[in-house]
Structure formats: structure tokens, C-alpha cells
PDB file of C-alpha atoms in Angstrom:
ATOM      1  CA  MET A   1      66.193 -86.194  38.382  1.00 92.00           C
ATOM      2  CA  SER A   2      66.302 -89.933  38.904  1.00 96.00           C
ATOM      3  CA  LYS A   3      65.453 -92.850  36.677  1.00 96.00           C
ATOM      4  CA  PHE A   4      63.716 -96.001  37.803  1.00 97.00           C
ATOM      5  CA  THR A   5      63.045 -99.421  36.391  1.00 96.00           C
ATOM      6  CA  ILE A   6      60.201-101.654  37.505  1.00 95.00           C
ATOM      7  CA  GLU A   7      61.706-104.924  38.708  1.00 96.00           C
ATOM      8  CA  SER A   8      58.358-106.617  39.394  1.00 95.00           C
ATOM      9  CA  TRP A   9      54.631-105.836  39.286  1.00 94.00           C
ATOM     10  CA  GLN A  10      52.137-108.131  41.009  1.00 97.00           C
ATOM     11  CA  GLU A  11      48.506-107.128  40.609  1.00 94.00           C
ATOM     12  CA  SER A  12      45.397-108.864  41.933  1.00 93.00           C
ATOM     13  CA  ASP A  13      41.618-108.389  42.062  1.00 87.00           C
ATOM     14  CA  VAL A  14      40.059-106.888  45.150  1.00 87.00           C
ATOM     15  CA  MET A  15      36.570-106.454  43.692  1.00 78.00           C
ATOM     16  CA  LYS A  16      35.241-107.023  40.176  1.00 74.00           C
ATOM     17  CA  GLY A  17      32.574-104.589  38.997  1.00 61.00           C
ATOM     18  CA  LYS A  18      29.312-106.360  39.925  1.00 65.00           C
ATOM     19  CA  ASN A  19      27.215-103.480  41.199  1.00 64.00           C
ATOM     20  CA  THR A  20      29.443-100.877  39.564  1.00 70.00           C
ATOM     21  CA  GLN A  21      31.305-100.260  36.318  1.00 80.00           C
ATOM     22  CA  ALA A  22      34.626-100.044  38.189  1.00 83.00           C
ATOM     23  CA  SER A  23      36.994-102.811  39.229  1.00 89.00           C
ATOM     24  CA  LEU A  24      39.218-102.430  42.269  1.00 92.00           C
ATOM     25  CA  ARG A  25      42.693-104.003  42.159  1.00 93.00           C
ATOM     26  CA  SER A  26      45.775-103.928  44.354  1.00 96.00           C
ATOM     27  CA  ALA A  27      49.387-104.051  43.192  1.00 97.00           C
ATOM     28  CA  VAL A  28      52.836-104.448  44.729  1.00 98.00           C
ATOM     29  CA  ILE A  29      55.665-102.960  42.675  1.00 97.00           C
ATOM     30  CA  LYS A  30      59.420-103.273  43.236  1.00 98.00           C
ATOM     31  CA  LYS A  31      61.629-100.572  41.674  1.00 97.00           C
ATOM     32  CA  HIS A  32      65.318 -99.823  41.280  1.00 98.00           C
ATOM     33  CA  TYR A  33      66.510 -96.176  41.176  1.00 98.00           C
ATOM     34  CA  VAL A  34      69.621 -94.500  39.741  1.00 97.00           C
ATOM     35  CA  GLY A  35      70.469 -90.795  39.658  1.00 96.00           C
ATOM     36  CA  VAL A  36      69.751 -88.341  42.472  1.00 96.00           C
ATOM     37  CA  LEU A  37      67.904 -91.205  44.179  1.00 97.00           C
ATOM     38  CA  GLN A  38      69.882 -94.451  44.309  1.00 97.00           C
ATOM     39  CA  GLY A  39      68.336 -97.533  45.840  1.00 98.00           C
ATOM     40  CA  THR A  40      65.237 -99.685  45.813  1.00 98.00           C
ATOM     41  CA  SER A  41      61.601 -99.346  46.774  1.00 98.00           C
ATOM     42  CA  ILE A  42      58.352-101.193  47.252  1.00 98.00           C
ATOM     43  CA  THR A  43      55.044 -99.527  46.370  1.00 98.00           C
ATOM     44  CA  HIS A  44      51.586-100.729  47.404  1.00 98.00           C
ATOM     45  CA  TYR A  45      48.899 -99.392  45.045  1.00 97.00           C
ATOM     46  CA  SER A  46      45.112 -99.418  45.094  1.00 97.00           C
ATOM     47  CA  LEU A  47      43.792 -99.025  41.550  1.00 95.00           C
ATOM     48  CA  CYS A  48      40.266 -98.318  40.327  1.00 94.00           C
ATOM     49  CA  TYR A  49      39.890 -99.460  36.687  1.00 92.00           C
ATOM     50  CA  LEU A  50      37.055 -98.130  34.568  1.00 91.00           C
ATOM     51  CA  PRO A  51      35.505 -99.880  31.524  1.00 88.00           C
ATOM     52  CA  ASN A  52      37.368 -97.517  29.146  1.00 90.00           C
ATOM     53  CA  GLY A  53      40.704 -98.935  30.391  1.00 88.00           C
ATOM     54  CA  SER A  54      41.736 -95.923  32.446  1.00 94.00           C
ATOM     55  CA  ALA A  55      42.565 -96.204  36.132  1.00 95.00           C
ATOM     56  CA  THR A  56      42.933 -93.917  39.099  1.00 97.00           C
ATOM     57  CA  PHE A  57      45.539 -95.003  41.636  1.00 97.00           C
ATOM     58  CA  THR A  58      46.800 -94.153  45.096  1.00 98.00           C
ATOM     59  CA  GLY A  59      49.594 -95.775  47.012  1.00 98.00           C
ATOM     60  CA  ILE A  60      52.482 -95.632  49.402  1.00 98.00           C
ATOM     61  CA  GLU A  61      56.068 -96.233  48.330  1.00 98.00           C
ATOM     62  CA  VAL A  62      58.878 -96.982  50.764  1.00 98.00           C
ATOM     63  CA  PHE A  63      62.285 -96.067  49.318  1.00 98.00           C
ATOM     64  CA  THR A  64      65.563 -97.208  50.874  1.00 98.00           C
ATOM     65  CA  GLY A  65      68.909 -95.922  49.674  1.00 98.00           C
ATOM     66  CA  GLN A  66      70.504 -92.545  49.044  1.00 98.00           C
ATOM     67  CA  TYR A  67      69.317 -89.086  48.081  1.00 97.00           C
ATOM     68  CA  GLN A  68      72.212 -86.793  47.130  1.00 93.00           C
ATOM     69  CA  ALA A  69      74.629 -89.192  48.915  1.00 92.00           C
ATOM     70  CA  CYS A  70      72.594 -89.081  52.172  1.00 97.00           C
ATOM     71  CA  GLU A  71      71.446 -92.541  53.307  1.00 98.00           C
ATOM     72  CA  GLY A  72      68.146 -93.586  54.816  1.00 98.00           C
ATOM     73  CA  SER A  73      64.569 -94.343  53.889  1.00 98.00           C
ATOM     74  CA  ILE A  74      61.463 -92.319  53.103  1.00 98.00           C
ATOM     75  CA  SER A  75      57.786 -93.006  52.502  1.00 98.00           C
ATOM     76  CA  LEU A  76      55.999 -91.348  49.587  1.00 98.00           C
ATOM     77  CA  LEU A  77      52.275 -90.875  49.039  1.00 98.00           C
ATOM     78  CA  HIS A  78      51.236 -91.477  45.389  1.00 98.00           C
ATOM     79  CA  GLU A  79      48.225 -90.140  43.489  1.00 98.00           C
ATOM     80  CA  GLY A  80      47.794 -90.629  39.774  1.00 97.00           C
ATOM     81  CA  LEU A  81      45.949 -91.573  36.634  1.00 97.00           C
ATOM     82  CA  PHE A  82      46.571 -94.231  33.989  1.00 96.00           C
ATOM     83  CA  GLU A  83      45.116 -93.592  30.532  1.00 95.00           C
ATOM     84  CA  HIS A  84      46.126 -94.131  26.898  1.00 93.00           C
ATOM     85  CA  GLY A  85      48.958 -96.469  27.968  1.00 91.00           C
ATOM     86  CA  GLU A  86      50.628 -93.916  30.236  1.00 94.00           C
ATOM     87  CA  ALA A  87      50.672 -93.451  34.007  1.00 94.00           C
ATOM     88  CA  LYS A  88      51.132 -89.950  35.433  1.00 97.00           C
ATOM     89  CA  GLY A  89      51.568 -89.461  39.133  1.00 97.00           C
ATOM     90  CA  THR A  90      52.499 -87.022  41.837  1.00 98.00           C
ATOM     91  CA  LEU A  91      54.282 -88.063  45.004  1.00 98.00           C
ATOM     92  CA  SER A  92      54.753 -86.294  48.311  1.00 98.00           C
ATOM     93  CA  ILE A  93      57.068 -87.298  51.117  1.00 98.00           C
ATOM     94  CA  ILE A  94      55.063 -88.323  54.168  1.00 98.00           C
ATOM     95  CA  GLU A  95      56.153 -85.941  56.914  1.00 96.00           C
ATOM     96  CA  GLY A  96      58.131 -87.677  59.653  1.00 96.00           C
ATOM     97  CA  SER A  97      58.787 -90.826  57.583  1.00 98.00           C
ATOM     98  CA  GLY A  98      62.481 -90.150  56.888  1.00 97.00           C
ATOM     99  CA  THR A  99      65.166 -92.195  58.636  1.00 98.00           C
ATOM    100  CA  GLY A 100      68.940 -91.911  58.950  1.00 98.00           C
ATOM    101  CA  GLN A 101      70.394 -88.946  57.065  1.00 98.00           C
ATOM    102  CA  LEU A 102      67.006 -88.452  55.380  1.00 98.00           C
ATOM    103  CA  LYS A 103      65.215 -87.777  58.655  1.00 97.00           C
ATOM    104  CA  THR A 104      64.401 -84.141  57.773  1.00 96.00           C
ATOM    105  CA  ILE A 105      63.663 -84.585  54.054  1.00 97.00           C
ATOM    106  CA  SER A 106      60.521 -83.032  52.577  1.00 97.00           C
ATOM    107  CA  GLY A 107      59.091 -82.311  49.168  1.00 98.00           C
ATOM    108  CA  THR A 108      57.282 -83.651  46.135  1.00 98.00           C
ATOM    109  CA  ALA A 109      58.022 -85.492  42.884  1.00 98.00           C
ATOM    110  CA  HIS A 110      56.254 -86.442  39.667  1.00 98.00           C
ATOM    111  CA  PHE A 111      56.564 -89.054  36.948  1.00 96.00           C
ATOM    112  CA  CYS A 112      55.148 -90.052  33.600  1.00 94.00           C
ATOM    113  CA  ALA A 113      55.621 -93.741  32.720  1.00 91.00           C
ATOM    114  CA  GLY A 114      54.658 -95.544  29.542  1.00 87.00           C
ATOM    115  CA  GLU A 115      55.853 -98.688  27.810  1.00 86.00           C
ATOM    116  CA  GLN A 116      59.589 -97.868  28.019  1.00 88.00           C
ATOM    117  CA  LYS A 117      61.817 -99.856  30.394  1.00 90.00           C
ATOM    118  CA  GLU A 118      63.259 -96.838  32.220  1.00 95.00           C
ATOM    119  CA  HIS A 119      61.148 -93.992  33.634  1.00 96.00           C
ATOM    120  CA  GLU A 120      62.023 -90.530  34.940  1.00 95.00           C
ATOM    121  CA  LEU A 121      61.185 -89.256  38.416  1.00 97.00           C
ATOM    122  CA  HIS A 122      61.525 -85.490  38.809  1.00 97.00           C
ATOM    123  CA  THR A 123      62.193 -84.671  42.460  1.00 97.00           C
ATOM    124  CA  HIS A 124      61.668 -81.425  44.309  1.00 97.00           C
ATOM    125  CA  PHE A 125      63.103 -82.517  47.681  1.00 97.00           C
ATOM    126  CA  SER A 126      64.967 -80.570  50.355  1.00 95.00           C
ATOM    127  CA  LEU A 127      66.921 -81.812  53.347  1.00 91.00           C
TER     128      LEU A 127
END
């Protein structure tokens, strides 16, 4: 398991709901990781907000640092849902995206993030 903190979150409108009830937004998030993963990342999200306040999101996160003391970078595909003040997401390593000692890494992860400052990422990776 790793823990991450969100260092910055910049969100902007892509399309306000004119002909639809949904609003499309994009976000760039910078994170800092400690634990099994140690390093930093940048995630680019596309979010679809509904009038009830929930949102579906997809994105790609690029992590740079260490996994179990092996250095390199990986790209992760995100899919998730935000509702009732909590974001839940699943991540999968994009095959072939690993560099350095993480070149052969594969697997998935999941998180649940609410209002707290630090969030848990449960990894199921293999080298």
C-alpha cells in the first residue's frame, strides 16, 4: 500500500451543459507518494459532472519514482466515480509504459479518496 497527498488540483471547463444536463471539465493533478510507491505524479483527468453533483472520470497518470526500491516511471489509466464527497477509482498500468527498473511492471490499483489530506492507494503490481 502507498499513501498519496494531492499537491495541486487545477480544474477548468471544457463544455457547460447547454444541450445536455452534463458538464465536461478537465483537471491536472499533482501528487506526492510515500510507501510502496515513492515519488511524484501528474494526472490529466476528463470529468463529466451531472446535475446531482456526481461525476464520472477517466485519466492518465504518469508516476516517476520508486516501486519497491526499483526506479523508473509508469503510466496508469484511471476510471472512476465521484459521489457523496468521495472519489473511487481503479487504475491499470498501461502496458509498455514502464521505464528504467520498472520497464516490465504490470498490474492494477484502486483508491477511495474523500476530504482527508492523505489517501490510500492499494497496489497489485508485479515486476
